[in-house]
PDB file of C-alpha atoms in Angstrom:
ATOM      1  CA  MET A 119      -4.818  14.233  -2.393  1.00 82.00           C
ATOM      2  CA  ASN A 120      -8.136  15.301  -0.954  1.00 85.00           C
ATOM      3  CA  GLY A 121      -9.461  14.197   2.418  1.00 82.00           C
ATOM      4  CA  VAL A 122      -7.689  10.832   2.648  1.00 92.00           C
ATOM      5  CA  SER A 123      -8.351   9.655   6.197  1.00 93.00           C
ATOM      6  CA  PHE A 124      -8.064   6.283   7.916  1.00 94.00           C
ATOM      7  CA  ASP A 125      -6.825   4.664  11.097  1.00 94.00           C
ATOM      8  CA  LEU A 126      -4.971   1.418  11.622  1.00 95.00           C
ATOM      9  CA  GLN A 127      -4.927  -0.836  14.664  1.00 94.00           C
ATOM     10  CA  ARG A 128      -1.813  -2.683  15.821  1.00 94.00           C
ATOM     11  CA  GLY A 129      -1.471  -5.991  13.965  1.00 96.00           C
ATOM     12  CA  SER A 130      -4.084  -5.191  11.306  1.00 97.00           C
ATOM     13  CA  ALA A 131      -3.707  -4.634   7.571  1.00 98.00           C
ATOM     14  CA  VAL A 132      -5.265  -2.001   5.317  1.00 98.00           C
ATOM     15  CA  GLY A 133      -5.236  -2.325   1.544  1.00 97.00           C
ATOM     16  CA  ILE A 134      -5.256   0.738  -0.718  1.00 97.00           C
ATOM     17  CA  VAL A 135      -6.378  -0.092  -4.254  1.00 97.00           C
ATOM     18  CA  GLY A 136      -7.015   1.769  -7.484  1.00 93.00           C
ATOM     19  CA  GLU A 137      -5.605   2.166 -10.960  1.00 90.00           C
ATOM     20  CA  SER A 138      -2.256   3.793 -11.729  1.00 89.00           C
ATOM     21  CA  GLY A 139      -2.212   7.512 -10.978  1.00 87.00           C
ATOM     22  CA  CYS A 140      -5.036   7.514  -8.427  1.00 92.00           C
ATOM     23  CA  GLY A 141      -2.755   8.521  -5.550  1.00 91.00           C
ATOM     24  CA  LYS A 142      -2.029   5.217  -3.779  1.00 94.00           C
ATOM     25  CA  SER A 143       1.756   5.535  -3.728  1.00 93.00           C
ATOM     26  CA  THR A 144       1.516   9.256  -2.983  1.00 93.00           C
ATOM     27  CA  VAL A 145      -0.323   8.424   0.240  1.00 95.00           C
ATOM     28  CA  ALA A 146       2.448   5.983   1.189  1.00 94.00           C
ATOM     29  CA  LEU A 147       5.184   8.518   0.456  1.00 93.00           C
ATOM     30  CA  ALA A 148       3.305  11.251   2.328  1.00 94.00           C
ATOM     31  CA  LEU A 149       3.135   9.071   5.436  1.00 95.00           C
ATOM     32  CA  MET A 150       6.913   8.634   5.233  1.00 94.00           C
ATOM     33  CA  GLN A 151       7.432  12.323   4.290  1.00 93.00           C
ATOM     34  CA  LEU A 152       9.273  11.245   1.153  1.00 93.00           C
ATOM     35  CA  LEU A 153       7.321  13.327  -1.360  1.00 92.00           C
ATOM     36  CA  THR A 154       9.201  15.018  -4.180  1.00 89.00           C
ATOM     37  CA  ARG A 155       9.974  18.732  -3.924  1.00 86.00           C
ATOM     38  CA  SER A 156       7.087  19.544  -6.241  1.00 84.00           C
ATOM     39  CA  ALA A 157       4.616  18.155  -3.681  1.00 86.00           C
ATOM     40  CA  GLU A 158       3.750  19.294  -0.189  1.00 87.00           C
ATOM     41  CA  ILE A 159       1.447  18.368   2.656  1.00 90.00           C
ATOM     42  CA  SER A 160      -0.736  21.454   3.098  1.00 88.00           C
ATOM     43  CA  GLY A 161      -2.763  20.210   6.043  1.00 90.00           C
ATOM     44  CA  GLY A 162      -3.931  17.274   8.080  1.00 92.00           C
ATOM     45  CA  SER A 163      -2.344  14.956  10.595  1.00 95.00           C
ATOM     46  CA  VAL A 164      -0.266  11.771  10.664  1.00 95.00           C
ATOM     47  CA  SER A 165      -0.243  10.240  14.134  1.00 96.00           C
ATOM     48  CA  LEU A 166       1.679   7.110  15.127  1.00 95.00           C
ATOM     49  CA  SER A 167       1.117   5.763  18.645  1.00 93.00           C
ATOM     50  CA  GLY A 168       0.048   9.248  19.714  1.00 93.00           C
ATOM     51  CA  ARG A 169       3.059  11.001  18.169  1.00 95.00           C
ATOM     52  CA  GLU A 170       2.347  13.662  15.537  1.00 97.00           C
ATOM     53  CA  LEU A 171       4.749  12.980  12.666  1.00 96.00           C
ATOM     54  CA  LEU A 172       4.047  16.119  10.629  1.00 95.00           C
ATOM     55  CA  SER A 173       5.505  18.251  13.416  1.00 95.00           C
ATOM     56  CA  LEU A 174       8.879  16.458  13.294  1.00 96.00           C
ATOM     57  CA  ASN A 175      11.890  18.013  11.592  1.00 95.00           C
ATOM     58  CA  ALA A 176      13.908  16.192   8.923  1.00 92.00           C
ATOM     59  CA  ASN A 177      16.396  14.678  11.369  1.00 93.00           C
ATOM     60  CA  GLU A 178      13.681  13.471  13.746  1.00 95.00           C
ATOM     61  CA  MET A 179      11.746  11.957  10.852  1.00 95.00           C
ATOM     62  CA  ARG A 180      14.867  10.162   9.633  1.00 92.00           C
ATOM     63  CA  HIS A 181      14.955   8.267  12.923  1.00 91.00           C
ATOM     64  CA  VAL A 182      11.275   7.351  12.581  1.00 95.00           C
ATOM     65  CA  ARG A 183      11.843   5.781   9.171  1.00 94.00           C
ATOM     66  CA  GLY A 184      13.010   2.210   9.521  1.00 92.00           C
ATOM     67  CA  ARG A 185      12.413   2.064  13.261  1.00 92.00           C
ATOM     68  CA  ASP A 186       8.739   2.988  13.529  1.00 96.00           C
ATOM     69  CA  ILE A 187       7.632   2.990   9.880  1.00 97.00           C
ATOM     70  CA  ALA A 188       9.287   1.009   7.103  1.00 97.00           C
ATOM     71  CA  LEU A 189       8.637   0.922   3.370  1.00 95.00           C
ATOM     72  CA  VAL A 190       9.015  -1.936   0.899  1.00 95.00           C
ATOM     73  CA  PHE A 191       9.511  -0.257  -2.458  1.00 86.00           C
ATOM     74  CA  GLN A 192       7.641  -1.137  -5.598  1.00 82.00           C
ATOM     75  CA  ASP A 193      10.198  -2.855  -7.826  1.00 82.00           C
ATOM     76  CA  PRO A 194      12.451  -5.533  -6.289  1.00 80.00           C
ATOM     77  CA  MET A 195      14.447  -5.692  -9.526  1.00 81.00           C
ATOM     78  CA  THR A 196      15.842  -2.159  -9.167  1.00 87.00           C
ATOM     79  CA  ALA A 197      15.378  -1.212  -5.499  1.00 89.00           C
ATOM     80  CA  LEU A 198      18.647  -2.798  -4.324  1.00 94.00           C
ATOM     81  CA  ASN A 199      22.042  -1.217  -5.039  1.00 95.00           C
ATOM     82  CA  PRO A 200      23.653  -3.429  -7.715  1.00 95.00           C
ATOM     83  CA  VAL A 201      27.232  -2.802  -6.500  1.00 96.00           C
ATOM     84  CA  LEU A 202      26.578  -3.849  -2.891  1.00 97.00           C
ATOM     85  CA  THR A 203      26.238  -7.410  -1.638  1.00 97.00           C
ATOM     86  CA  ILE A 204      23.154  -8.476   0.285  1.00 98.00           C
ATOM     87  CA  GLY A 205      25.272  -8.543   3.427  1.00 98.00           C
ATOM     88  CA  GLN A 206      26.409  -4.960   2.872  1.00 97.00           C
ATOM     89  CA  HIS A 207      22.805  -3.831   2.448  1.00 97.00           C
ATOM     90  CA  LEU A 208      21.819  -5.476   5.723  1.00 97.00           C
ATOM     91  CA  ARG A 209      24.858  -4.341   7.710  1.00 97.00           C
ATOM     92  CA  GLU A 210      24.381  -0.730   6.619  1.00 95.00           C
ATOM     93  CA  THR A 211      20.736  -0.796   7.692  1.00 95.00           C
ATOM     94  CA  LEU A 212      21.497  -2.518  11.001  1.00 96.00           C
ATOM     95  CA  SER A 213      24.264  -0.039  11.745  1.00 95.00           C
ATOM     96  CA  LEU A 214      21.917   2.898  11.156  1.00 90.00           C
ATOM     97  CA  HIS A 215      18.852   1.669  13.030  1.00 89.00           C
ATOM     98  CA  GLU A 216      20.199  -0.818  15.580  1.00 91.00           C
ATOM     99  CA  GLY A 217      23.771   0.357  16.102  1.00 92.00           C
ATOM    100  CA  LEU A 218      25.105  -3.116  15.266  1.00 94.00           C
ATOM    101  CA  SER A 219      28.445  -3.896  13.662  1.00 93.00           C
ATOM    102  CA  GLY A 220      30.900  -6.770  13.245  1.00 94.00           C
ATOM    103  CA  LYS A 221      29.787 -10.207  14.416  1.00 95.00           C
ATOM    104  CA  ALA A 222      26.548  -8.895  15.903  1.00 96.00           C
ATOM    105  CA  ALA A 223      25.498  -7.370  12.569  1.00 97.00           C
ATOM    106  CA  HIS A 224      26.499 -10.560  10.730  1.00 96.00           C
ATOM    107  CA  ALA A 225      24.492 -12.763  13.092  1.00 97.00           C
ATOM    108  CA  ARG A 226      21.451 -10.482  12.870  1.00 97.00           C
ATOM    109  CA  SER A 227      21.714 -10.457   9.050  1.00 98.00           C
ATOM    110  CA  VAL A 228      21.635 -14.258   8.957  1.00 98.00           C
ATOM    111  CA  GLU A 229      18.681 -14.223  11.345  1.00 98.00           C
ATOM    112  CA  LEU A 230      16.764 -11.776   9.135  1.00 98.00           C
ATOM    113  CA  LEU A 231      17.309 -13.822   5.977  1.00 98.00           C
ATOM    114  CA  LYS A 232      16.072 -16.911   7.819  1.00 97.00           C
ATOM    115  CA  LEU A 233      13.059 -14.933   9.026  1.00 97.00           C
ATOM    116  CA  VAL A 234      12.003 -14.121   5.459  1.00 97.00           C
ATOM    117  CA  GLY A 235      12.498 -17.694   4.269  1.00 96.00           C
ATOM    118  CA  ILE A 236      15.775 -17.480   2.343  1.00 96.00           C
ATOM    119  CA  ALA A 237      17.618 -20.804   2.336  1.00 94.00           C
ATOM    120  CA  ALA A 238      21.379 -20.961   2.988  1.00 95.00           C
ATOM    121  CA  PRO A 239      21.440 -17.400   4.384  1.00 96.00           C
ATOM    122  CA  GLU A 240      25.183 -17.421   5.107  1.00 95.00           C
ATOM    123  CA  SER A 241      26.035 -17.858   1.439  1.00 96.00           C
ATOM    124  CA  ARG A 242      23.398 -15.352   0.298  1.00 97.00           C
ATOM    125  CA  LEU A 243      25.076 -12.560   2.263  1.00 98.00           C
ATOM    126  CA  ALA A 244      27.951 -12.590  -0.226  1.00 97.00           C
ATOM    127  CA  ALA A 245      25.639 -12.522  -3.260  1.00 97.00           C
ATOM    128  CA  TYR A 246      24.902  -9.449  -5.365  1.00 97.00           C
ATOM    129  CA  PRO A 247      21.308  -8.538  -6.283  1.00 96.00           C
ATOM    130  CA  HIS A 248      21.674  -9.734  -9.891  1.00 95.00           C
ATOM    131  CA  GLN A 249      22.512 -13.213  -8.577  1.00 96.00           C
ATOM    132  CA  LEU A 250      19.117 -13.545  -6.890  1.00 95.00           C
ATOM    133  CA  SER A 251      15.702 -14.218  -8.392  1.00 93.00           C
ATOM    134  CA  GLY A 252      12.978 -11.586  -8.260  1.00 92.00           C
ATOM    135  CA  GLY A 253      11.242 -13.367  -5.401  1.00 93.00           C
ATOM    136  CA  MET A 254      14.449 -13.599  -3.378  1.00 95.00           C
ATOM    137  CA  ARG A 255      15.182  -9.914  -3.953  1.00 95.00           C
ATOM    138  CA  GLN A 256      11.753  -9.054  -2.650  1.00 95.00           C
ATOM    139  CA  ARG A 257      12.410 -11.191   0.423  1.00 96.00           C
ATOM    140  CA  VAL A 258      15.648  -9.259   0.962  1.00 97.00           C
ATOM    141  CA  MET A 259      13.720  -5.980   0.653  1.00 96.00           C
ATOM    142  CA  ILE A 260      11.278  -7.197   3.292  1.00 97.00           C
ATOM    143  CA  ALA A 261      14.166  -8.296   5.537  1.00 97.00           C
ATOM    144  CA  LEU A 262      15.662  -4.804   5.271  1.00 97.00           C
ATOM    145  CA  ALA A 263      12.296  -3.231   6.059  1.00 96.00           C
ATOM    146  CA  VAL A 264      11.626  -5.301   9.194  1.00 97.00           C
ATOM    147  CA  SER A 265      15.208  -5.151  10.492  1.00 96.00           C
ATOM    148  CA  GLY A 266      14.332  -2.199  12.738  1.00 93.00           C
ATOM    149  CA  LYS A 267      11.226  -3.953  14.119  1.00 94.00           C
ATOM    150  CA  PRO A 268       8.820  -1.272  12.830  1.00 96.00           C
ATOM    151  CA  LYS A 269       5.316  -0.762  14.154  1.00 97.00           C
ATOM    152  CA  LEU A 270       4.059  -0.126  10.615  1.00 98.00           C
ATOM    153  CA  LEU A 271       5.167  -1.682   7.340  1.00 98.00           C
ATOM    154  CA  ILE A 272       4.091  -0.023   4.086  1.00 98.00           C
ATOM    155  CA  ALA A 273       4.277  -2.443   1.160  1.00 96.00           C
ATOM    156  CA  ASP A 274       3.994  -0.568  -2.154  1.00 94.00           C
ATOM    157  CA  GLU A 275       3.027  -3.059  -4.874  1.00 93.00           C
ATOM    158  CA  PRO A 276       5.119  -5.838  -3.241  1.00 92.00           C
ATOM    159  CA  THR A 277       4.216  -8.419  -5.889  1.00 90.00           C
ATOM    160  CA  THR A 278       5.034  -6.324  -8.967  1.00 85.00           C
ATOM    161  CA  ALA A 279       6.926  -8.243 -11.702  1.00 80.00           C
ATOM    162  CA  LEU A 280       6.667 -11.543  -9.799  1.00 88.00           C
ATOM    163  CA  ASP A 281       4.949 -14.646 -11.151  1.00 89.00           C
ATOM    164  CA  VAL A 282       1.734 -15.869  -9.538  1.00 88.00           C
ATOM    165  CA  THR A 283       3.378 -18.579  -7.424  1.00 91.00           C
ATOM    166  CA  ILE A 284       5.971 -16.180  -6.010  1.00 92.00           C
ATOM    167  CA  GLN A 285       3.271 -13.558  -5.409  1.00 92.00           C
ATOM    168  CA  ALA A 286       1.411 -16.008  -3.179  1.00 93.00           C
ATOM    169  CA  GLN A 287       4.603 -16.785  -1.254  1.00 95.00           C
ATOM    170  CA  ILE A 288       5.330 -13.092  -0.654  1.00 94.00           C
ATOM    171  CA  LEU A 289       1.785 -12.492   0.608  1.00 95.00           C
ATOM    172  CA  GLN A 290       2.057 -15.492   2.937  1.00 96.00           C
ATOM    173  CA  LEU A 291       5.368 -14.109   4.198  1.00 96.00           C
ATOM    174  CA  LEU A 292       3.865 -10.683   4.921  1.00 96.00           C
ATOM    175  CA  SER A 293       0.939 -12.282   6.733  1.00 96.00           C
ATOM    176  CA  ARG A 294       3.278 -14.403   8.868  1.00 97.00           C
ATOM    177  CA  LEU A 295       5.528 -11.463   9.716  1.00 97.00           C
ATOM    178  CA  ARG A 296       2.527  -9.363  10.692  1.00 97.00           C
ATOM    179  CA  ASP A 297       1.572 -11.997  13.262  1.00 96.00           C
ATOM    180  CA  GLU A 298       5.094 -12.791  14.473  1.00 96.00           C
ATOM    181  CA  LEU A 299       6.237  -9.170  14.788  1.00 95.00           C
ATOM    182  CA  ASP A 300       2.843  -7.730  15.807  1.00 95.00           C
ATOM    183  CA  MET A 301       3.125  -4.970  13.234  1.00 97.00           C
ATOM    184  CA  SER A 302       0.526  -3.235  11.110  1.00 98.00           C
ATOM    185  CA  ILE A 303       0.625  -3.260   7.319  1.00 98.00           C
ATOM    186  CA  ILE A 304      -0.516  -0.822   4.655  1.00 98.00           C
ATOM    187  CA  LEU A 305      -0.673  -2.725   1.375  1.00 97.00           C
ATOM    188  CA  VAL A 306      -0.708  -0.592  -1.769  1.00 96.00           C
ATOM    189  CA  SER A 307      -1.811  -2.452  -4.892  1.00 93.00           C
ATOM    190  CA  HIS A 308      -3.771  -2.245  -8.122  1.00 89.00           C
ATOM    191  CA  ASP A 309      -4.556  -5.978  -7.789  1.00 89.00           C
ATOM    192  CA  LEU A 310      -7.775  -6.728  -5.930  1.00 90.00           C
ATOM    193  CA  GLY A 311      -6.747 -10.371  -5.518  1.00 87.00           C
ATOM    194  CA  VAL A 312      -3.558  -9.383  -3.713  1.00 90.00           C
ATOM    195  CA  VAL A 313      -5.470  -7.128  -1.328  1.00 93.00           C
ATOM    196  CA  ALA A 314      -8.140  -9.764  -0.684  1.00 92.00           C
ATOM    197  CA  ASN A 315      -5.458 -12.185   0.510  1.00 90.00           C
ATOM    198  CA  LEU A 316      -3.998  -9.927   3.188  1.00 95.00           C
ATOM    199  CA  ALA A 317      -6.072  -6.866   4.078  1.00 97.00           C
ATOM    200  CA  ASP A 318      -8.667  -6.652   6.831  1.00 96.00           C
ATOM    201  CA  ARG A 319      -9.893  -3.318   5.502  1.00 97.00           C
ATOM    202  CA  VAL A 320      -9.844  -1.854   1.988  1.00 98.00           C
ATOM    203  CA  LEU A 321      -9.730   1.740   0.762  1.00 98.00           C
ATOM    204  CA  VAL A 322     -10.557   2.299  -2.901  1.00 97.00           C
ATOM    205  CA  MET A 323      -8.968   5.455  -4.321  1.00 97.00           C
ATOM    206  CA  TYR A 324      -9.837   7.422  -7.426  1.00 96.00           C
ATOM    207  CA  GLY A 325      -8.744  10.907  -8.419  1.00 93.00           C
ATOM    208  CA  GLY A 326      -6.718  11.437  -5.253  1.00 93.00           C
ATOM    209  CA  ALA A 327      -9.605  10.647  -2.907  1.00 95.00           C
ATOM    210  CA  VAL A 328     -11.044   7.637  -1.114  1.00 97.00           C
ATOM    211  CA  VAL A 329     -14.290   6.702  -2.865  1.00 97.00           C
ATOM    212  CA  GLU A 330     -15.041   3.551  -0.853  1.00 98.00           C
ATOM    213  CA  ASP A 331     -13.936   2.297   2.557  1.00 98.00           C
ATOM    214  CA  GLY A 332     -14.904  -0.852   4.403  1.00 97.00           C
ATOM    215  CA  THR A 333     -13.890  -4.326   5.448  1.00 97.00           C
ATOM    216  CA  ALA A 334     -12.388  -6.491   2.718  1.00 96.00           C
ATOM    217  CA  GLU A 335     -15.588  -8.552   2.579  1.00 96.00           C
ATOM    218  CA  GLN A 336     -17.821  -5.482   2.310  1.00 97.00           C
ATOM    219  CA  VAL A 337     -15.815  -3.753  -0.411  1.00 97.00           C
ATOM    220  CA  LEU A 338     -14.977  -6.797  -2.528  1.00 96.00           C
ATOM    221  CA  LEU A 339     -18.225  -8.750  -2.143  1.00 96.00           C
ATOM    222  CA  GLU A 340     -20.777  -5.943  -1.666  1.00 97.00           C
ATOM    223  CA  PRO A 341     -19.280  -2.880  -3.412  1.00 97.00           C
ATOM    224  CA  LYS A 342     -21.289   0.342  -3.387  1.00 97.00           C
ATOM    225  CA  HIS A 343     -19.310   2.749  -5.558  1.00 98.00           C
ATOM    226  CA  PRO A 344     -19.595   2.417  -9.374  1.00 97.00           C
ATOM    227  CA  TYR A 345     -15.801   2.607  -9.675  1.00 97.00           C
ATOM    228  CA  THR A 346     -15.292  -0.291  -7.264  1.00 97.00           C
ATOM    229  CA  LYS A 347     -17.905  -2.301  -9.137  1.00 96.00           C
ATOM    230  CA  ALA A 348     -16.167  -1.522 -12.439  1.00 95.00           C
ATOM    231  CA  LEU A 349     -12.768  -2.575 -11.059  1.00 94.00           C
ATOM    232  CA  ILE A 350     -14.169  -5.904  -9.899  1.00 94.00           C
ATOM    233  CA  ALA A 351     -15.966  -6.458 -13.216  1.00 92.00           C
ATOM    234  CA  ALA A 352     -12.726  -5.776 -15.107  1.00 89.00           C
ATOM    235  CA  ARG A 353     -10.972  -8.733 -13.491  1.00 86.00           C
ATOM    236  CA  PRO A 354     -10.650 -11.659 -15.932  1.00 82.00           C
ATOM    237  CA  GLU A 355     -12.431 -14.841 -14.868  1.00 78.00           C
ATOM    238  CA  ILE A 356     -10.484 -18.082 -15.188  1.00 77.00           C
ATOM    239  CA  ASP A 357     -13.635 -20.052 -16.052  1.00 78.00           C
ATOM    240  CA  SER A 358     -14.958 -17.610 -18.679  1.00 77.00           C
ATOM    241  CA  ASP A 359     -15.611 -18.868 -22.197  1.00 80.00           C
ATOM    242  CA  ARG A 360     -12.852 -18.544 -24.738  1.00 79.00           C
ATOM    243  CA  GLY A 361     -13.185 -15.335 -26.719  1.00 78.00           C
ATOM    244  CA  THR A 362     -15.180 -13.555 -24.007  1.00 81.00           C
ATOM    245  CA  ALA A 363     -14.371  -9.857 -24.157  1.00 81.00           C
ATOM    246  CA  LEU A 364     -12.807  -8.322 -21.076  1.00 81.00           C
ATOM    247  CA  CYS A 365     -14.757  -5.584 -19.331  1.00 88.00           C
ATOM    248  CA  ALA A 366     -13.038  -2.211 -19.439  1.00 88.00           C
ATOM    249  CA  ILE A 367     -13.696   1.140 -17.821  1.00 91.00           C
ATOM    250  CA  PRO A 368     -14.166   3.675 -20.642  1.00 90.00           C
ATOM    251  CA  GLY A 369     -12.130   6.857 -20.800  1.00 87.00           C
ATOM    252  CA  ALA A 370      -9.095   7.736 -18.731  1.00 85.00           C
ATOM    253  CA  ALA A 371      -8.521   9.088 -15.245  1.00 83.00           C
ATOM    254  CA  GLY A 372      -8.287  12.864 -15.016  1.00 79.00           C
ATOM    255  CA  ARG A 373      -5.240  14.822 -13.882  1.00 76.00           C
ATOM    256  CA  LEU A 374      -4.765  15.534 -10.186  1.00 77.00           C
ATOM    257  CA  THR A 375      -3.629  19.136 -10.600  1.00 74.00           C
ATOM    258  CA  GLU A 376      -6.743  20.741  -9.093  1.00 76.00           C
ATOM    259  CA  GLN A 377      -9.145  20.005  -6.265  1.00 80.00           C
ATOM    260  CA  PRO A 378     -12.366  18.620  -7.778  1.00 87.00           C
ATOM    261  CA  SER A 379     -15.695  20.373  -7.315  1.00 90.00           C
ATOM    262  CA  SER A 380     -17.710  17.379  -8.529  1.00 94.00           C
ATOM    263  CA  CYS A 381     -17.377  13.605  -8.703  1.00 95.00           C
ATOM    264  CA  SER A 382     -14.034  12.756 -10.364  1.00 94.00           C
ATOM    265  CA  PHE A 383     -15.399   9.487 -11.741  1.00 96.00           C
ATOM    266  CA  GLU A 384     -18.469  11.106 -13.347  1.00 96.00           C
ATOM    267  CA  PRO A 385     -17.053  11.309 -16.924  1.00 95.00           C
ATOM    268  CA  ARG A 386     -16.473   7.534 -16.930  1.00 95.00           C
ATOM    269  CA  CYS A 387     -19.461   6.411 -14.876  1.00 96.00           C
ATOM    270  CA  ALA A 388     -22.222   4.326 -16.456  1.00 93.00           C
ATOM    271  CA  VAL A 389     -24.829   5.475 -13.919  1.00 96.00           C
ATOM    272  CA  ARG A 390     -23.997   9.185 -13.666  1.00 95.00           C
ATOM    273  CA  MET A 391     -26.692  11.711 -12.883  1.00 96.00           C
ATOM    274  CA  GLU A 392     -26.906  15.481 -13.308  1.00 95.00           C
ATOM    275  CA  VAL A 393     -25.855  16.117  -9.705  1.00 95.00           C
ATOM    276  CA  CYS A 394     -22.637  14.121 -10.233  1.00 96.00           C
ATOM    277  CA  SER A 395     -21.154  16.838 -12.452  1.00 95.00           C
ATOM    278  CA  ALA A 396     -22.291  19.655 -10.163  1.00 95.00           C
ATOM    279  CA  ARG A 397     -21.404  18.635  -6.616  1.00 95.00           C
ATOM    280  CA  LEU A 398     -18.733  16.590  -4.872  1.00 94.00           C
ATOM    281  CA  PRO A 399     -20.167  13.652  -2.895  1.00 95.00           C
ATOM    282  CA  LYS A 400     -18.841  12.846   0.565  1.00 94.00           C
ATOM    283  CA  LEU A 401     -18.318   9.419   2.067  1.00 94.00           C
ATOM    284  CA  ALA A 402     -21.717   8.209   3.243  1.00 94.00           C
ATOM    285  CA  TRP A 403     -21.528   5.535   5.918  1.00 94.00           C
ATOM    286  CA  ASP A 404     -23.624   2.461   6.564  1.00 94.00           C
ATOM    287  CA  GLY A 405     -22.028   1.153   9.724  1.00 93.00           C
ATOM    288  CA  ALA A 406     -18.336   0.642   8.900  1.00 94.00           C
ATOM    289  CA  HIS A 407     -18.876   0.726   5.119  1.00 97.00           C
ATOM    290  CA  GLY A 408     -18.679   4.059   3.315  1.00 96.00           C
ATOM    291  CA  ALA A 409     -18.905   5.214  -0.298  1.00 97.00           C
ATOM    292  CA  ALA A 410     -18.673   8.651  -1.904  1.00 96.00           C
ATOM    293  CA  CYS A 411     -21.439   8.400  -4.485  1.00 96.00           C
ATOM    294  CA  TRP A 412     -24.697  10.256  -5.052  1.00 96.00           C
ATOM    295  CA  HIS A 413     -26.457   6.906  -5.451  1.00 94.00           C
ATOM    296  CA  VAL A 414     -25.631   6.168  -1.801  1.00 91.00           C
ATOM    297  CA  ALA A 415     -27.838   7.773   0.852  1.00 77.00           C
ATOM    298  CA  GLY A 416     -25.969  10.378   2.877  1.00 72.00           C
ATOM    299  CA  ALA A 417     -23.500  11.466   0.187  1.00 70.00           C
ATOM    300  CA  SER A 418     -24.532  15.075   0.738  1.00 70.00           C
ATOM    301  CA  GLY A 419     -22.674  14.971   4.031  1.00 57.00           C
ATOM    302  CA  GLU A 420     -25.334  13.892   6.501  1.00 49.00           C
ATOM    303  CA  GLY A 421     -23.646  10.506   6.976  1.00 42.00           C
ATOM    304  CA  GLN A 422     -21.308  10.351   9.941  1.00 43.00           C
ATOM    305  CA  VAL A 423     -17.915   8.681  10.078  1.00 42.00           C
ATOM    306  CA  PRO A 424     -18.189   5.660  12.410  1.00 42.00           C
TER     307      PRO A 424
END
C-alpha cells in the first residue's frame, strides 16, 4: 500500500473499489490489524474516535475488534464454522464481547436474527450453516458483526456469490443497520453498482494506491482518472444490442512488491503521456474530488487535500 488516506464520519459509508489484487481487502485487514505475517504496517496512523489503534498491543486490539470495529468476511459460504450451529456462533460471540450467557445470550441471539431479517429466528438457532441459503448465511455474518454494537463495520465483498435479488436485500439491510445503529461502513467491492447503492464517498484503488477519491456522484458520474473511466466503461449495459462486444482494460495489473516511481496504470492507459512513465502523480483536488493523473491539474503535488 502507498499513501492510502481517508476519514469517515459517524453514520456515513465509504466504498473502496477496484479490480482483484489492487489492495482493497488489504486496507480492510490493515485497519483490523489482521494482516498475514508476510505483511507489515511500516508507517501511518489509524485513529478511531481519537484513539490511535496502531499503538495498541495484540490483547488491546483484540478487544477493539468486534466492539469498536467489526468485519463481515468475503465469502458467506465458507466463513461460518460448519460444525457449529448458528446459535453456538452467536453465543460464543456474545460471551466474548458482551459477557452474556444462558438465557440472556439466547434472547440476544434471537433479537439479532430478527434485526437482520431472518424469519423464525428461534428455529434458525439450531440450524447448521449448510442448512441455510447463501443470503441467510450472509445475514448471520452481519448479525455476528453487529452483535457488539461497533462504531465501524467493514464489509468485504458482502454480496459475493449471491444472486442479484439477494444482493439488493443485503445492501438494503446494511443501509438500514447503518441508520438504526448509527455506525459507519467501509464497503469493499469490485462492483461499482454495489458501491453506488450504499456509499456516500468512493475511493478507487489501483496498484496499492488511491487513484481517485470523491463523492459517489462525482466518481461514478464525472470520473477524472482513466482507470475509473475504464472501469465504468467495462460494465455491461442491459439495453446494449445483442452481440455488442464488452469493453475491456488491456493488459494486467502489475505486482505490488515494490513502491512505484511512476503511474502504475501507465502500461494499460489509453491516454498515457511521456511523463506518466517517469514520475508518480499525486492526488490533485478540485474541491472534494481528487484524482492522481497527469491529465488532472495539480498532479505534481501543488493540489491541496481539502
